[in-house]
PDB file of N, CA, C and O in Angstrom:
ATOM      1  N   UNK A   6     126.315  14.840  14.826  1.00 66.00           N
ATOM      2  CA  UNK A   6     125.516  14.888  16.094  1.00 66.00           C
ATOM      3  C   UNK A   6     124.251  15.565  16.008  1.00 66.00           C
ATOM      4  O   UNK A   6     123.482  15.886  16.414  1.00 66.00           O
ATOM      5  N   UNK A   7     123.982  16.321  14.732  1.00 83.00           N
ATOM      6  CA  UNK A   7     122.801  16.966  14.402  1.00 83.00           C
ATOM      7  C   UNK A   7     121.702  16.131  14.205  1.00 83.00           C
ATOM      8  O   UNK A   7     120.364  16.402  14.266  1.00 83.00           O
ATOM      9  N   UNK A   8     121.585  14.826  13.842  1.00 88.00           N
ATOM     10  CA  UNK A   8     120.865  13.899  13.594  1.00 88.00           C
ATOM     11  C   UNK A   8     120.376  13.396  14.998  1.00 88.00           C
ATOM     12  O   UNK A   8     119.126  13.044  15.127  1.00 88.00           O
ATOM     13  N   UNK A   9     121.347  13.324  15.875  1.00 90.00           N
ATOM     14  CA  UNK A   9     120.519  13.030  17.550  1.00 90.00           C
ATOM     15  C   UNK A   9     120.031  14.035  17.827  1.00 90.00           C
ATOM     16  O   UNK A   9     118.779  14.145  18.480  1.00 90.00           O
ATOM     17  N   UNK A  10     120.046  15.563  17.550  1.00 86.00           N
ATOM     18  CA  UNK A  10     119.656  16.581  18.290  1.00 86.00           C
ATOM     19  C   UNK A  10     118.135  16.494  17.309  1.00 86.00           C
ATOM     20  O   UNK A  10     116.994  16.878  17.916  1.00 86.00           O
ATOM     21  N   UNK A  11     117.892  16.104  16.093  1.00 88.00           N
ATOM     22  CA  UNK A  11     116.734  16.109  15.667  1.00 88.00           C
ATOM     23  C   UNK A  11     115.921  15.004  15.783  1.00 88.00           C
ATOM     24  O   UNK A  11     114.591  15.369  16.027  1.00 88.00           O
ATOM     25  N   UNK A  12     116.499  14.078  16.076  1.00 92.00           N
ATOM     26  CA  UNK A  12     115.652  12.840  16.893  1.00 92.00           C
ATOM     27  C   UNK A  12     114.931  13.533  18.074  1.00 92.00           C
ATOM     28  O   UNK A  12     113.625  13.154  18.334  1.00 92.00           O
ATOM     29  N   UNK A  13     115.861  13.867  18.769  1.00 90.00           N
ATOM     30  CA  UNK A  13     115.238  14.151  20.119  1.00 90.00           C
ATOM     31  C   UNK A  13     114.197  15.206  20.075  1.00 90.00           C
ATOM     32  O   UNK A  13     113.297  15.254  20.992  1.00 90.00           O
ATOM     33  N   UNK A  14     114.507  16.268  19.152  1.00 88.00           N
ATOM     34  CA  UNK A  14     113.384  17.363  19.002  1.00 88.00           C
ATOM     35  C   UNK A  14     112.039  16.378  18.711  1.00 88.00           C
ATOM     36  O   UNK A  14     110.700  16.936  18.921  1.00 88.00           O
ATOM     37  N   UNK A  15     112.139  15.719  17.215  1.00 92.00           N
ATOM     38  CA  UNK A  15     111.012  14.730  17.113  1.00 92.00           C
ATOM     39  C   UNK A  15     110.366  14.225  18.202  1.00 92.00           C
ATOM     40  O   UNK A  15     109.069  14.238  18.530  1.00 92.00           O
ATOM     41  N   UNK A  16     111.266  13.651  18.966  1.00 93.00           N
ATOM     42  CA  UNK A  16     110.809  12.943  20.223  1.00 93.00           C
ATOM     43  C   UNK A  16     109.801  13.469  21.016  1.00 93.00           C
ATOM     44  O   UNK A  16     108.652  13.173  21.732  1.00 93.00           O
ATOM     45  N   UNK A  17     110.320  14.754  21.449  1.00 90.00           N
ATOM     46  CA  UNK A  17     109.694  15.728  22.223  1.00 90.00           C
ATOM     47  C   UNK A  17     108.391  16.265  21.708  1.00 90.00           C
ATOM     48  O   UNK A  17     107.570  16.249  22.499  1.00 90.00           O
ATOM     49  N   UNK A  18     108.288  16.475  20.494  1.00 92.00           N
ATOM     50  CA  UNK A  18     107.202  17.180  19.768  1.00 92.00           C
ATOM     51  C   UNK A  18     106.205  16.034  19.630  1.00 92.00           C
ATOM     52  O   UNK A  18     104.805  15.896  20.268  1.00 92.00           O
ATOM     53  N   UNK A  19     106.199  14.641  19.560  1.00 95.00           N
ATOM     54  CA  UNK A  19     105.390  13.597  19.552  1.00 95.00           C
ATOM     55  C   UNK A  19     104.895  13.544  20.615  1.00 95.00           C
ATOM     56  O   UNK A  19     104.150  13.191  21.338  1.00 95.00           O
ATOM     57  N   UNK A  20     105.687  13.241  21.762  1.00 94.00           N
ATOM     58  CA  UNK A  20     105.487  13.301  23.051  1.00 94.00           C
ATOM     59  C   UNK A  20     104.452  14.184  23.561  1.00 94.00           C
ATOM     60  O   UNK A  20     103.517  14.082  24.376  1.00 94.00           O
ATOM     61  N   UNK A  21     104.796  15.531  23.255  1.00 93.00           N
ATOM     62  CA  UNK A  21     103.820  16.732  23.551  1.00 93.00           C
ATOM     63  C   UNK A  21     102.576  16.474  22.962  1.00 93.00           C
ATOM     64  O   UNK A  21     101.465  16.931  23.561  1.00 93.00           O
ATOM     65  N   UNK A  22     102.630  16.253  21.726  1.00 94.00           N
ATOM     66  CA  UNK A  22     101.231  15.769  21.158  1.00 94.00           C
ATOM     67  C   UNK A  22     100.597  15.002  21.709  1.00 94.00           C
ATOM     68  O   UNK A  22      99.227  14.868  21.731  1.00 94.00           O
ATOM     69  N   UNK A  23     101.076  13.684  22.097  1.00 94.00           N
ATOM     70  CA  UNK A  23     100.409  12.540  22.825  1.00 94.00           C
ATOM     71  C   UNK A  23      99.851  12.960  24.252  1.00 94.00           C
ATOM     72  O   UNK A  23      98.573  12.634  24.629  1.00 94.00           O
ATOM     73  N   UNK A  24     100.686  14.107  25.006  1.00 92.00           N
ATOM     74  CA  UNK A  24     100.133  14.452  26.190  1.00 92.00           C
ATOM     75  C   UNK A  24      99.110  15.598  26.058  1.00 92.00           C
ATOM     76  O   UNK A  24      97.902  15.917  26.983  1.00 92.00           O
ATOM     77  N   UNK A  25      99.058  16.336  24.916  1.00 93.00           N
ATOM     78  CA  UNK A  25      97.894  17.311  24.551  1.00 93.00           C
ATOM     79  C   UNK A  25      96.630  16.472  24.344  1.00 93.00           C
ATOM     80  O   UNK A  25      95.491  16.894  24.705  1.00 93.00           O
ATOM     81  N   UNK A  26      96.550  14.945  23.906  1.00 93.00           N
ATOM     82  CA  UNK A  26      95.473  14.349  23.624  1.00 93.00           C
ATOM     83  C   UNK A  26      95.168  13.754  24.939  1.00 93.00           C
ATOM     84  O   UNK A  26      93.947  14.029  25.249  1.00 93.00           O
ATOM     85  N   UNK A  27      95.853  13.574  25.857  1.00 92.00           N
ATOM     86  CA  UNK A  27      95.746  13.078  27.342  1.00 92.00           C
ATOM     87  C   UNK A  27      95.103  14.471  28.036  1.00 92.00           C
ATOM     88  O   UNK A  27      94.196  14.321  28.857  1.00 92.00           O
ATOM     89  N   UNK A  28      95.419  15.547  27.574  1.00 89.00           N
ATOM     90  CA  UNK A  28      94.673  16.825  28.225  1.00 89.00           C
ATOM     91  C   UNK A  28      93.662  17.106  27.764  1.00 89.00           C
ATOM     92  O   UNK A  28      92.608  17.598  28.563  1.00 89.00           O
ATOM     93  N   UNK A  29      93.209  16.784  26.688  1.00 91.00           N
ATOM     94  CA  UNK A  29      91.993  17.307  26.118  1.00 91.00           C
ATOM     95  C   UNK A  29      90.797  15.928  26.350  1.00 91.00           C
ATOM     96  O   UNK A  29      90.016  16.438  26.572  1.00 91.00           O
ATOM     97  N   UNK A  30      91.401  14.818  26.363  1.00 90.00           N
ATOM     98  CA  UNK A  30      90.499  13.787  26.780  1.00 90.00           C
ATOM     99  C   UNK A  30      90.479  12.848  28.156  1.00 90.00           C
ATOM    100  O   UNK A  30      89.792  12.083  28.468  1.00 90.00           O
ATOM    101  N   UNK A  31      91.235  13.536  29.249  1.00 80.00           N
ATOM    102  CA  UNK A  31      91.475  13.166  30.380  1.00 80.00           C
ATOM    103  C   UNK A  31      90.033  12.854  31.063  1.00 80.00           C
ATOM    104  O   UNK A  31      89.375  13.861  31.272  1.00 80.00           O
ATOM    105  N   UNK A  32      89.946  11.883  31.946  1.00 88.00           N
ATOM    106  CA  UNK A  32      88.541  11.692  32.353  1.00 88.00           C
ATOM    107  C   UNK A  32      88.167  12.819  33.846  1.00 88.00           C
ATOM    108  O   UNK A  32      87.187  12.981  33.966  1.00 88.00           O
ATOM    109  N   UNK A  33      89.400  12.879  34.045  1.00 88.00           N
ATOM    110  CA  UNK A  33      89.555  13.844  35.432  1.00 88.00           C
ATOM    111  C   UNK A  33      90.376  14.978  35.372  1.00 88.00           C
ATOM    112  O   UNK A  33      90.953  15.176  34.325  1.00 88.00           O
ATOM    113  N   UNK A  34      90.046  16.053  36.127  1.00 86.00           N
ATOM    114  CA  UNK A  34      90.568  17.202  36.043  1.00 86.00           C
ATOM    115  C   UNK A  34      92.056  17.060  36.138  1.00 86.00           C
ATOM    116  O   UNK A  34      93.013  17.693  35.841  1.00 86.00           O
ATOM    117  N   UNK A  35      92.376  16.045  37.246  1.00 87.00           N
ATOM    118  CA  UNK A  35      93.671  16.179  37.627  1.00 87.00           C
ATOM    119  C   UNK A  35      94.553  15.344  36.740  1.00 87.00           C
ATOM    120  O   UNK A  35      96.021  15.506  36.339  1.00 87.00           O
ATOM    121  N   UNK A  36      93.908  14.565  35.593  1.00 88.00           N
ATOM    122  CA  UNK A  36      94.720  13.962  34.426  1.00 88.00           C
ATOM    123  C   UNK A  36      94.980  15.071  33.674  1.00 88.00           C
ATOM    124  O   UNK A  36      96.235  15.285  32.800  1.00 88.00           O
ATOM    125  N   UNK A  37      94.191  16.304  33.045  1.00 88.00           N
ATOM    126  CA  UNK A  37      94.043  17.378  32.654  1.00 88.00           C
ATOM    127  C   UNK A  37      95.415  18.283  33.059  1.00 88.00           C
ATOM    128  O   UNK A  37      96.384  18.430  32.335  1.00 88.00           O
ATOM    129  N   UNK A  38      95.281  18.382  34.596  1.00 90.00           N
ATOM    130  CA  UNK A  38      96.478  19.057  35.366  1.00 90.00           C
ATOM    131  C   UNK A  38      98.126  18.195  34.927  1.00 90.00           C
ATOM    132  O   UNK A  38      98.938  19.196  34.365  1.00 90.00           O
ATOM    133  N   UNK A  39      97.943  16.999  35.413  1.00 90.00           N
ATOM    134  CA  UNK A  39      99.285  16.440  35.301  1.00 90.00           C
ATOM    135  C   UNK A  39      99.833  16.585  33.574  1.00 90.00           C
ATOM    136  O   UNK A  39     101.136  16.671  33.520  1.00 90.00           O
ATOM    137  N   UNK A  40      98.653  16.078  32.460  1.00 91.00           N
ATOM    138  CA  UNK A  40      99.309  16.296  31.083  1.00 91.00           C
ATOM    139  C   UNK A  40      99.819  17.482  30.707  1.00 91.00           C
ATOM    140  O   UNK A  40     100.574  17.846  30.214  1.00 91.00           O
ATOM    141  N   UNK A  41      99.166  18.600  31.329  1.00 91.00           N
ATOM    142  CA  UNK A  41      99.782  20.206  30.914  1.00 91.00           C
ATOM    143  C   UNK A  41     100.857  20.315  31.632  1.00 91.00           C
ATOM    144  O   UNK A  41     101.700  20.911  30.995  1.00 91.00           O
ATOM    145  N   UNK A  42     101.105  19.907  32.714  1.00 92.00           N
ATOM    146  CA  UNK A  42     102.252  20.017  33.676  1.00 92.00           C
ATOM    147  C   UNK A  42     103.484  19.220  32.805  1.00 92.00           C
ATOM    148  O   UNK A  42     104.512  19.625  32.746  1.00 92.00           O
ATOM    149  N   UNK A  43     103.541  18.136  32.239  1.00 93.00           N
ATOM    150  CA  UNK A  43     104.279  17.492  31.575  1.00 93.00           C
ATOM    151  C   UNK A  43     104.675  18.042  30.384  1.00 93.00           C
ATOM    152  O   UNK A  43     105.753  17.957  29.523  1.00 93.00           O
ATOM    153  N   UNK A  44     103.334  18.592  29.806  1.00 93.00           N
ATOM    154  CA  UNK A  44     103.791  19.416  28.436  1.00 93.00           C
ATOM    155  C   UNK A  44     104.845  20.563  28.653  1.00 93.00           C
ATOM    156  O   UNK A  44     105.641  20.923  27.893  1.00 93.00           O
ATOM    157  N   UNK A  45     104.519  21.196  30.110  1.00 92.00           N
ATOM    158  CA  UNK A  45     105.293  22.345  29.954  1.00 92.00           C
ATOM    159  C   UNK A  45     106.758  21.521  30.500  1.00 92.00           C
ATOM    160  O   UNK A  45     107.655  22.673  30.212  1.00 92.00           O
ATOM    161  N   UNK A  46     107.067  20.610  30.964  1.00 93.00           N
ATOM    162  CA  UNK A  46     108.512  20.249  31.212  1.00 93.00           C
ATOM    163  C   UNK A  46     108.918  19.886  29.923  1.00 93.00           C
ATOM    164  O   UNK A  46     110.119  19.893  29.498  1.00 93.00           O
ATOM    165  N   UNK A  47     108.175  18.914  29.004  1.00 94.00           N
ATOM    166  CA  UNK A  47     108.649  18.696  27.588  1.00 94.00           C
ATOM    167  C   UNK A  47     109.302  20.318  26.858  1.00 94.00           C
ATOM    168  O   UNK A  47     110.047  20.239  26.333  1.00 94.00           O
ATOM    169  N   UNK A  48     108.244  21.272  26.960  1.00 92.00           N
ATOM    170  CA  UNK A  48     108.628  22.447  26.313  1.00 92.00           C
ATOM    171  C   UNK A  48     109.998  23.209  27.013  1.00 92.00           C
ATOM    172  O   UNK A  48     110.694  23.422  26.303  1.00 92.00           O
ATOM    173  N   UNK A  49     110.190  22.806  28.275  1.00 94.00           N
ATOM    174  CA  UNK A  49     111.345  23.375  28.951  1.00 94.00           C
ATOM    175  C   UNK A  49     112.829  22.591  28.336  1.00 94.00           C
ATOM    176  O   UNK A  49     113.536  23.314  27.980  1.00 94.00           O
ATOM    177  N   UNK A  50     112.557  21.550  28.240  1.00 93.00           N
ATOM    178  CA  UNK A  50     113.833  20.639  27.798  1.00 93.00           C
ATOM    179  C   UNK A  50     113.866  20.893  26.262  1.00 93.00           C
ATOM    180  O   UNK A  50     115.062  21.030  25.790  1.00 93.00           O
ATOM    181  N   UNK A  51     112.753  21.207  25.179  1.00 92.00           N
ATOM    182  CA  UNK A  51     112.904  21.602  23.870  1.00 92.00           C
ATOM    183  C   UNK A  51     113.561  23.035  24.262  1.00 92.00           C
ATOM    184  O   UNK A  51     114.580  23.293  23.449  1.00 92.00           O
ATOM    185  N   UNK A  52     113.361  23.881  24.886  1.00 93.00           N
ATOM    186  CA  UNK A  52     114.106  25.314  24.731  1.00 93.00           C
ATOM    187  C   UNK A  52     115.553  25.232  25.229  1.00 93.00           C
ATOM    188  O   UNK A  52     116.282  25.543  24.376  1.00 93.00           O
ATOM    189  N   UNK A  53     115.638  24.170  26.090  1.00 93.00           N
ATOM    190  CA  UNK A  53     117.325  24.122  26.392  1.00 93.00           C
ATOM    191  C   UNK A  53     117.993  23.083  25.492  1.00 93.00           C
ATOM    192  O   UNK A  53     119.096  23.511  24.786  1.00 93.00           O
ATOM    193  N   UNK A  54     117.317  22.645  24.835  1.00 91.00           N
ATOM    194  CA  UNK A  54     117.970  21.797  23.379  1.00 91.00           C
ATOM    195  C   UNK A  54     118.048  22.668  22.447  1.00 91.00           C
ATOM    196  O   UNK A  54     119.413  22.744  21.765  1.00 91.00           O
ATOM    197  N   UNK A  55     117.191  23.759  22.264  1.00 91.00           N
ATOM    198  CA  UNK A  55     117.091  24.724  21.269  1.00 91.00           C
ATOM    199  C   UNK A  55     118.627  25.740  21.521  1.00 91.00           C
ATOM    200  O   UNK A  55     119.314  25.983  20.337  1.00 91.00           O
ATOM    201  N   UNK A  56     118.715  26.064  22.782  1.00 91.00           N
ATOM    202  CA  UNK A  56     119.575  27.066  23.128  1.00 91.00           C
ATOM    203  C   UNK A  56     121.088  26.201  22.865  1.00 91.00           C
ATOM    204  O   UNK A  56     121.886  26.755  22.572  1.00 91.00           O
ATOM    205  N   UNK A  57     120.804  24.855  23.446  1.00 89.00           N
ATOM    206  CA  UNK A  57     122.378  24.073  23.030  1.00 89.00           C
ATOM    207  C   UNK A  57     122.624  24.226  21.774  1.00 89.00           C
ATOM    208  O   UNK A  57     123.982  24.185  21.323  1.00 89.00           O
ATOM    209  N   UNK A  58     121.864  23.884  20.839  1.00 89.00           N
ATOM    210  CA  UNK A  58     122.111  23.731  19.501  1.00 89.00           C
ATOM    211  C   UNK A  58     122.558  24.836  18.888  1.00 89.00           C
ATOM    212  O   UNK A  58     123.608  25.114  18.110  1.00 89.00           O
ATOM    213  N   UNK A  59     121.818  25.856  19.301  1.00 89.00           N
ATOM    214  CA  UNK A  59     122.296  27.237  18.536  1.00 89.00           C
ATOM    215  C   UNK A  59     123.541  28.206  19.288  1.00 89.00           C
ATOM    216  O   UNK A  59     123.663  29.059  18.784  1.00 89.00           O
ATOM    217  N   UNK A  60     123.623  27.711  20.467  1.00 89.00           N
ATOM    218  CA  UNK A  60     124.647  28.127  21.464  1.00 89.00           C
ATOM    219  C   UNK A  60     124.412  29.400  22.009  1.00 89.00           C
ATOM    220  O   UNK A  60     125.400  30.158  22.467  1.00 89.00           O
ATOM    221  N   UNK A  61     123.025  29.772  22.036  1.00 89.00           N
ATOM    222  CA  UNK A  61     122.788  30.949  22.878  1.00 89.00           C
ATOM    223  C   UNK A  61     122.398  30.509  24.226  1.00 89.00           C
ATOM    224  O   UNK A  61     121.320  29.654  24.426  1.00 89.00           O
ATOM    225  N   UNK A  62     123.194  30.836  25.074  1.00 88.00           N
ATOM    226  CA  UNK A  62     123.172  30.565  26.576  1.00 88.00           C
ATOM    227  C   UNK A  62     121.785  31.467  27.109  1.00 88.00           C
ATOM    228  O   UNK A  62     121.382  30.566  28.279  1.00 88.00           O
ATOM    229  N   UNK A  63     121.085  32.377  26.860  1.00 91.00           N
ATOM    230  CA  UNK A  63     120.136  32.853  27.406  1.00 91.00           C
ATOM    231  C   UNK A  63     118.701  31.981  27.046  1.00 91.00           C
ATOM    232  O   UNK A  63     117.684  32.373  27.918  1.00 91.00           O
ATOM    233  N   UNK A  64     118.913  30.825  26.496  1.00 92.00           N
ATOM    234  CA  UNK A  64     117.649  29.929  26.376  1.00 92.00           C
ATOM    235  C   UNK A  64     117.473  29.427  27.544  1.00 92.00           C
ATOM    236  O   UNK A  64     116.466  29.057  28.115  1.00 92.00           O
ATOM    237  N   UNK A  65     118.585  29.162  28.288  1.00 91.00           N
ATOM    238  CA  UNK A  65     118.843  28.352  29.380  1.00 91.00           C
ATOM    239  C   UNK A  65     117.822  29.295  30.693  1.00 91.00           C
ATOM    240  O   UNK A  65     117.141  28.717  31.275  1.00 91.00           O
ATOM    241  N   UNK A  66     118.370  30.246  30.619  1.00 92.00           N
ATOM    242  CA  UNK A  66     117.960  31.515  31.620  1.00 92.00           C
ATOM    243  C   UNK A  66     115.901  31.476  30.965  1.00 92.00           C
ATOM    244  O   UNK A  66     115.305  31.417  32.059  1.00 92.00           O
ATOM    245  N   UNK A  67     115.852  31.563  29.879  1.00 93.00           N
ATOM    246  CA  UNK A  67     114.327  31.647  29.431  1.00 93.00           C
ATOM    247  C   UNK A  67     113.807  30.515  30.123  1.00 93.00           C
ATOM    248  O   UNK A  67     112.356  30.255  30.784  1.00 93.00           O
ATOM    249  N   UNK A  68     114.389  28.927  30.063  1.00 93.00           N
ATOM    250  CA  UNK A  68     113.819  28.101  30.333  1.00 93.00           C
ATOM    251  C   UNK A  68     113.564  27.725  31.920  1.00 93.00           C
ATOM    252  O   UNK A  68     112.524  27.518  32.415  1.00 93.00           O
ATOM    253  N   UNK A  69     114.284  28.268  32.457  1.00 93.00           N
ATOM    254  CA  UNK A  69     114.279  28.384  34.163  1.00 93.00           C
ATOM    255  C   UNK A  69     113.128  28.987  34.374  1.00 93.00           C
ATOM    256  O   UNK A  69     112.551  29.084  35.459  1.00 93.00           O
ATOM    257  N   UNK A  70     112.801  30.498  33.794  1.00 95.00           N
ATOM    258  CA  UNK A  70     111.754  31.274  33.955  1.00 95.00           C
ATOM    259  C   UNK A  70     110.419  30.895  33.699  1.00 95.00           C
ATOM    260  O   UNK A  70     109.665  30.799  34.738  1.00 95.00           O
ATOM    261  N   UNK A  71     110.519  29.860  32.569  1.00 93.00           N
ATOM    262  CA  UNK A  71     109.153  29.311  32.213  1.00 93.00           C
ATOM    263  C   UNK A  71     109.027  28.036  33.295  1.00 93.00           C
ATOM    264  O   UNK A  71     107.832  27.652  33.518  1.00 93.00           O
ATOM    265  N   UNK A  72     109.758  27.202  33.479  1.00 93.00           N
ATOM    266  CA  UNK A  72     109.817  26.101  34.728  1.00 93.00           C
ATOM    267  C   UNK A  72     109.270  26.633  36.148  1.00 93.00           C
ATOM    268  O   UNK A  72     108.181  26.365  36.492  1.00 93.00           O
ATOM    269  N   UNK A  73     109.610  28.020  36.593  1.00 94.00           N
ATOM    270  CA  UNK A  73     109.106  28.852  37.724  1.00 94.00           C
ATOM    271  C   UNK A  73     107.603  29.085  37.377  1.00 94.00           C
ATOM    272  O   UNK A  73     106.821  28.858  38.447  1.00 94.00           O
ATOM    273  N   UNK A  74     107.354  29.498  36.347  1.00 94.00           N
ATOM    274  CA  UNK A  74     106.099  30.237  36.081  1.00 94.00           C
ATOM    275  C   UNK A  74     105.088  28.593  35.951  1.00 94.00           C
ATOM    276  O   UNK A  74     103.975  28.671  36.587  1.00 94.00           O
ATOM    277  N   UNK A  75     105.784  27.608  35.406  1.00 92.00           N
ATOM    278  CA  UNK A  75     104.712  26.401  35.076  1.00 92.00           C
ATOM    279  C   UNK A  75     104.528  25.819  36.718  1.00 92.00           C
ATOM    280  O   UNK A  75     103.343  25.560  36.814  1.00 92.00           O
ATOM    281  N   UNK A  76     105.580  25.928  37.363  1.00 91.00           N
ATOM    282  CA  UNK A  76     105.319  25.273  38.771  1.00 91.00           C
ATOM    283  C   UNK A  76     104.358  25.909  39.368  1.00 91.00           C
ATOM    284  O   UNK A  76     103.506  25.701  40.306  1.00 91.00           O
ATOM    285  N   UNK A  77     104.460  27.507  39.571  1.00 92.00           N
ATOM    286  CA  UNK A  77     103.619  27.997  40.569  1.00 92.00           C
ATOM    287  C   UNK A  77     102.145  28.030  39.746  1.00 92.00           C
ATOM    288  O   UNK A  77     101.173  28.203  40.719  1.00 92.00           O
ATOM    289  N   UNK A  78     102.071  27.952  38.478  1.00 91.00           N
ATOM    290  CA  UNK A  78     100.667  27.755  37.859  1.00 91.00           C
ATOM    291  C   UNK A  78      99.966  26.587  38.205  1.00 91.00           C
ATOM    292  O   UNK A  78      98.841  26.525  38.637  1.00 91.00           O
ATOM    293  N   UNK A  79     100.809  25.683  38.512  1.00 89.00           N
ATOM    294  CA  UNK A  79     100.028  24.220  38.512  1.00 89.00           C
ATOM    295  C   UNK A  79      99.816  24.335  40.277  1.00 89.00           C
ATOM    296  O   UNK A  79      98.726  23.719  40.336  1.00 89.00           O
ATOM    297  N   UNK A  80     100.628  25.056  40.864  1.00 89.00           N
ATOM    298  CA  UNK A  80     100.226  24.601  42.239  1.00 89.00           C
ATOM    299  C   UNK A  80      99.105  25.641  42.844  1.00 89.00           C
ATOM    300  O   UNK A  80      97.936  25.038  43.514  1.00 89.00           O
ATOM    301  N   UNK A  81      98.801  26.713  42.123  1.00 89.00           N
ATOM    302  CA  UNK A  81      97.681  27.617  42.181  1.00 89.00           C
ATOM    303  C   UNK A  81      96.540  27.062  41.723  1.00 89.00           C
ATOM    304  O   UNK A  81      95.534  27.079  42.285  1.00 89.00           O
ATOM    305  N   UNK A  82      96.424  26.159  40.422  1.00 88.00           N
ATOM    306  CA  UNK A  82      95.264  25.574  39.878  1.00 88.00           C
ATOM    307  C   UNK A  82      95.093  24.225  40.939  1.00 88.00           C
ATOM    308  O   UNK A  82      93.627  24.181  41.182  1.00 88.00           O
ATOM    309  N   UNK A  83      95.975  23.676  41.446  1.00 86.00           N
ATOM    310  CA  UNK A  83      95.585  22.748  42.311  1.00 86.00           C
ATOM    311  C   UNK A  83      94.597  23.117  43.642  1.00 86.00           C
ATOM    312  O   UNK A  83      94.023  22.386  44.255  1.00 86.00           O
ATOM    313  N   UNK A  84      95.468  24.157  44.085  1.00 88.00           N
ATOM    314  CA  UNK A  84      94.621  24.781  45.083  1.00 88.00           C
ATOM    315  C   UNK A  84      93.270  25.307  45.103  1.00 88.00           C
ATOM    316  O   UNK A  84      92.536  25.030  45.718  1.00 88.00           O
ATOM    317  N   UNK A  85      93.100  26.008  43.798  1.00 88.00           N
ATOM    318  CA  UNK A  85      91.709  26.552  43.248  1.00 88.00           C
ATOM    319  C   UNK A  85      90.791  25.068  43.567  1.00 88.00           C
ATOM    320  O   UNK A  85      89.695  25.399  44.036  1.00 88.00           O
ATOM    321  N   UNK A  86      91.270  24.263  43.119  1.00 86.00           N
ATOM    322  CA  UNK A  86      90.578  22.894  42.474  1.00 86.00           C
ATOM    323  C   UNK A  86      90.093  22.489  43.984  1.00 86.00           C
ATOM    324  O   UNK A  86      89.035  22.145  44.577  1.00 86.00           O
ATOM    325  N   UNK A  87      91.057  22.711  44.958  1.00 85.00           N
ATOM    326  CA  UNK A  87      90.666  21.813  46.352  1.00 85.00           C
ATOM    327  C   UNK A  87      89.956  22.506  47.169  1.00 85.00           C
ATOM    328  O   UNK A  87      89.050  22.249  47.828  1.00 85.00           O
ATOM    329  N   UNK A  88      90.407  23.956  47.128  1.00 86.00           N
ATOM    330  CA  UNK A  88      89.508  25.065  48.061  1.00 86.00           C
ATOM    331  C   UNK A  88      88.616  25.555  47.871  1.00 86.00           C
ATOM    332  O   UNK A  88      87.640  26.186  48.188  1.00 86.00           O
ATOM    333  N   UNK A  89      88.445  26.031  46.273  1.00 82.00           N
ATOM    334  CA  UNK A  89      87.452  26.896  45.400  1.00 82.00           C
ATOM    335  C   UNK A  89      88.013  28.252  45.592  1.00 82.00           C
ATOM    336  O   UNK A  89      87.249  28.989  45.022  1.00 82.00           O
ATOM    337  N   UNK A  90      88.980  28.680  46.252  1.00 78.00           N
ATOM    338  CA  UNK A  90      89.565  30.111  46.019  1.00 78.00           C
ATOM    339  C   UNK A  90      91.036  29.939  46.081  1.00 78.00           C
ATOM    340  O   UNK A  90      91.883  28.923  46.318  1.00 78.00           O
ATOM    341  N   UNK A  91      91.920  31.169  45.778  1.00 72.00           N
ATOM    342  CA  UNK A  91      93.043  31.147  45.931  1.00 72.00           C
ATOM    343  C   UNK A  91      93.701  31.718  47.085  1.00 72.00           C
ATOM    344  O   UNK A  91      94.933  31.785  47.562  1.00 72.00           O
ATOM    345  N   UNK A  92      93.151  32.394  47.976  1.00 70.00           N
ATOM    346  CA  UNK A  92      93.756  33.139  49.248  1.00 70.00           C
ATOM    347  C   UNK A  92      94.168  31.935  50.495  1.00 70.00           C
ATOM    348  O   UNK A  92      93.717  30.931  50.357  1.00 70.00           O
TER     349      UNK A  92
END
């Protein structure tokens, strides 16, 4: 089973680097935001995978908090781009 976890972790990391390229080379700001949000999602899955492998359930709590922070940040950035302010 550890081979499956290792392959999953490698696929997540490779996917994150591909998204990093899209975030840096995105032609529009929306491509950059979408890639950054997808990197956040892959990070959440990776943290949950690490928590499952190590048997530490507090990693799931950390992943949930990170998901909430990523979601709020994405909404704030999109609102700022659309209206030019956050209020």
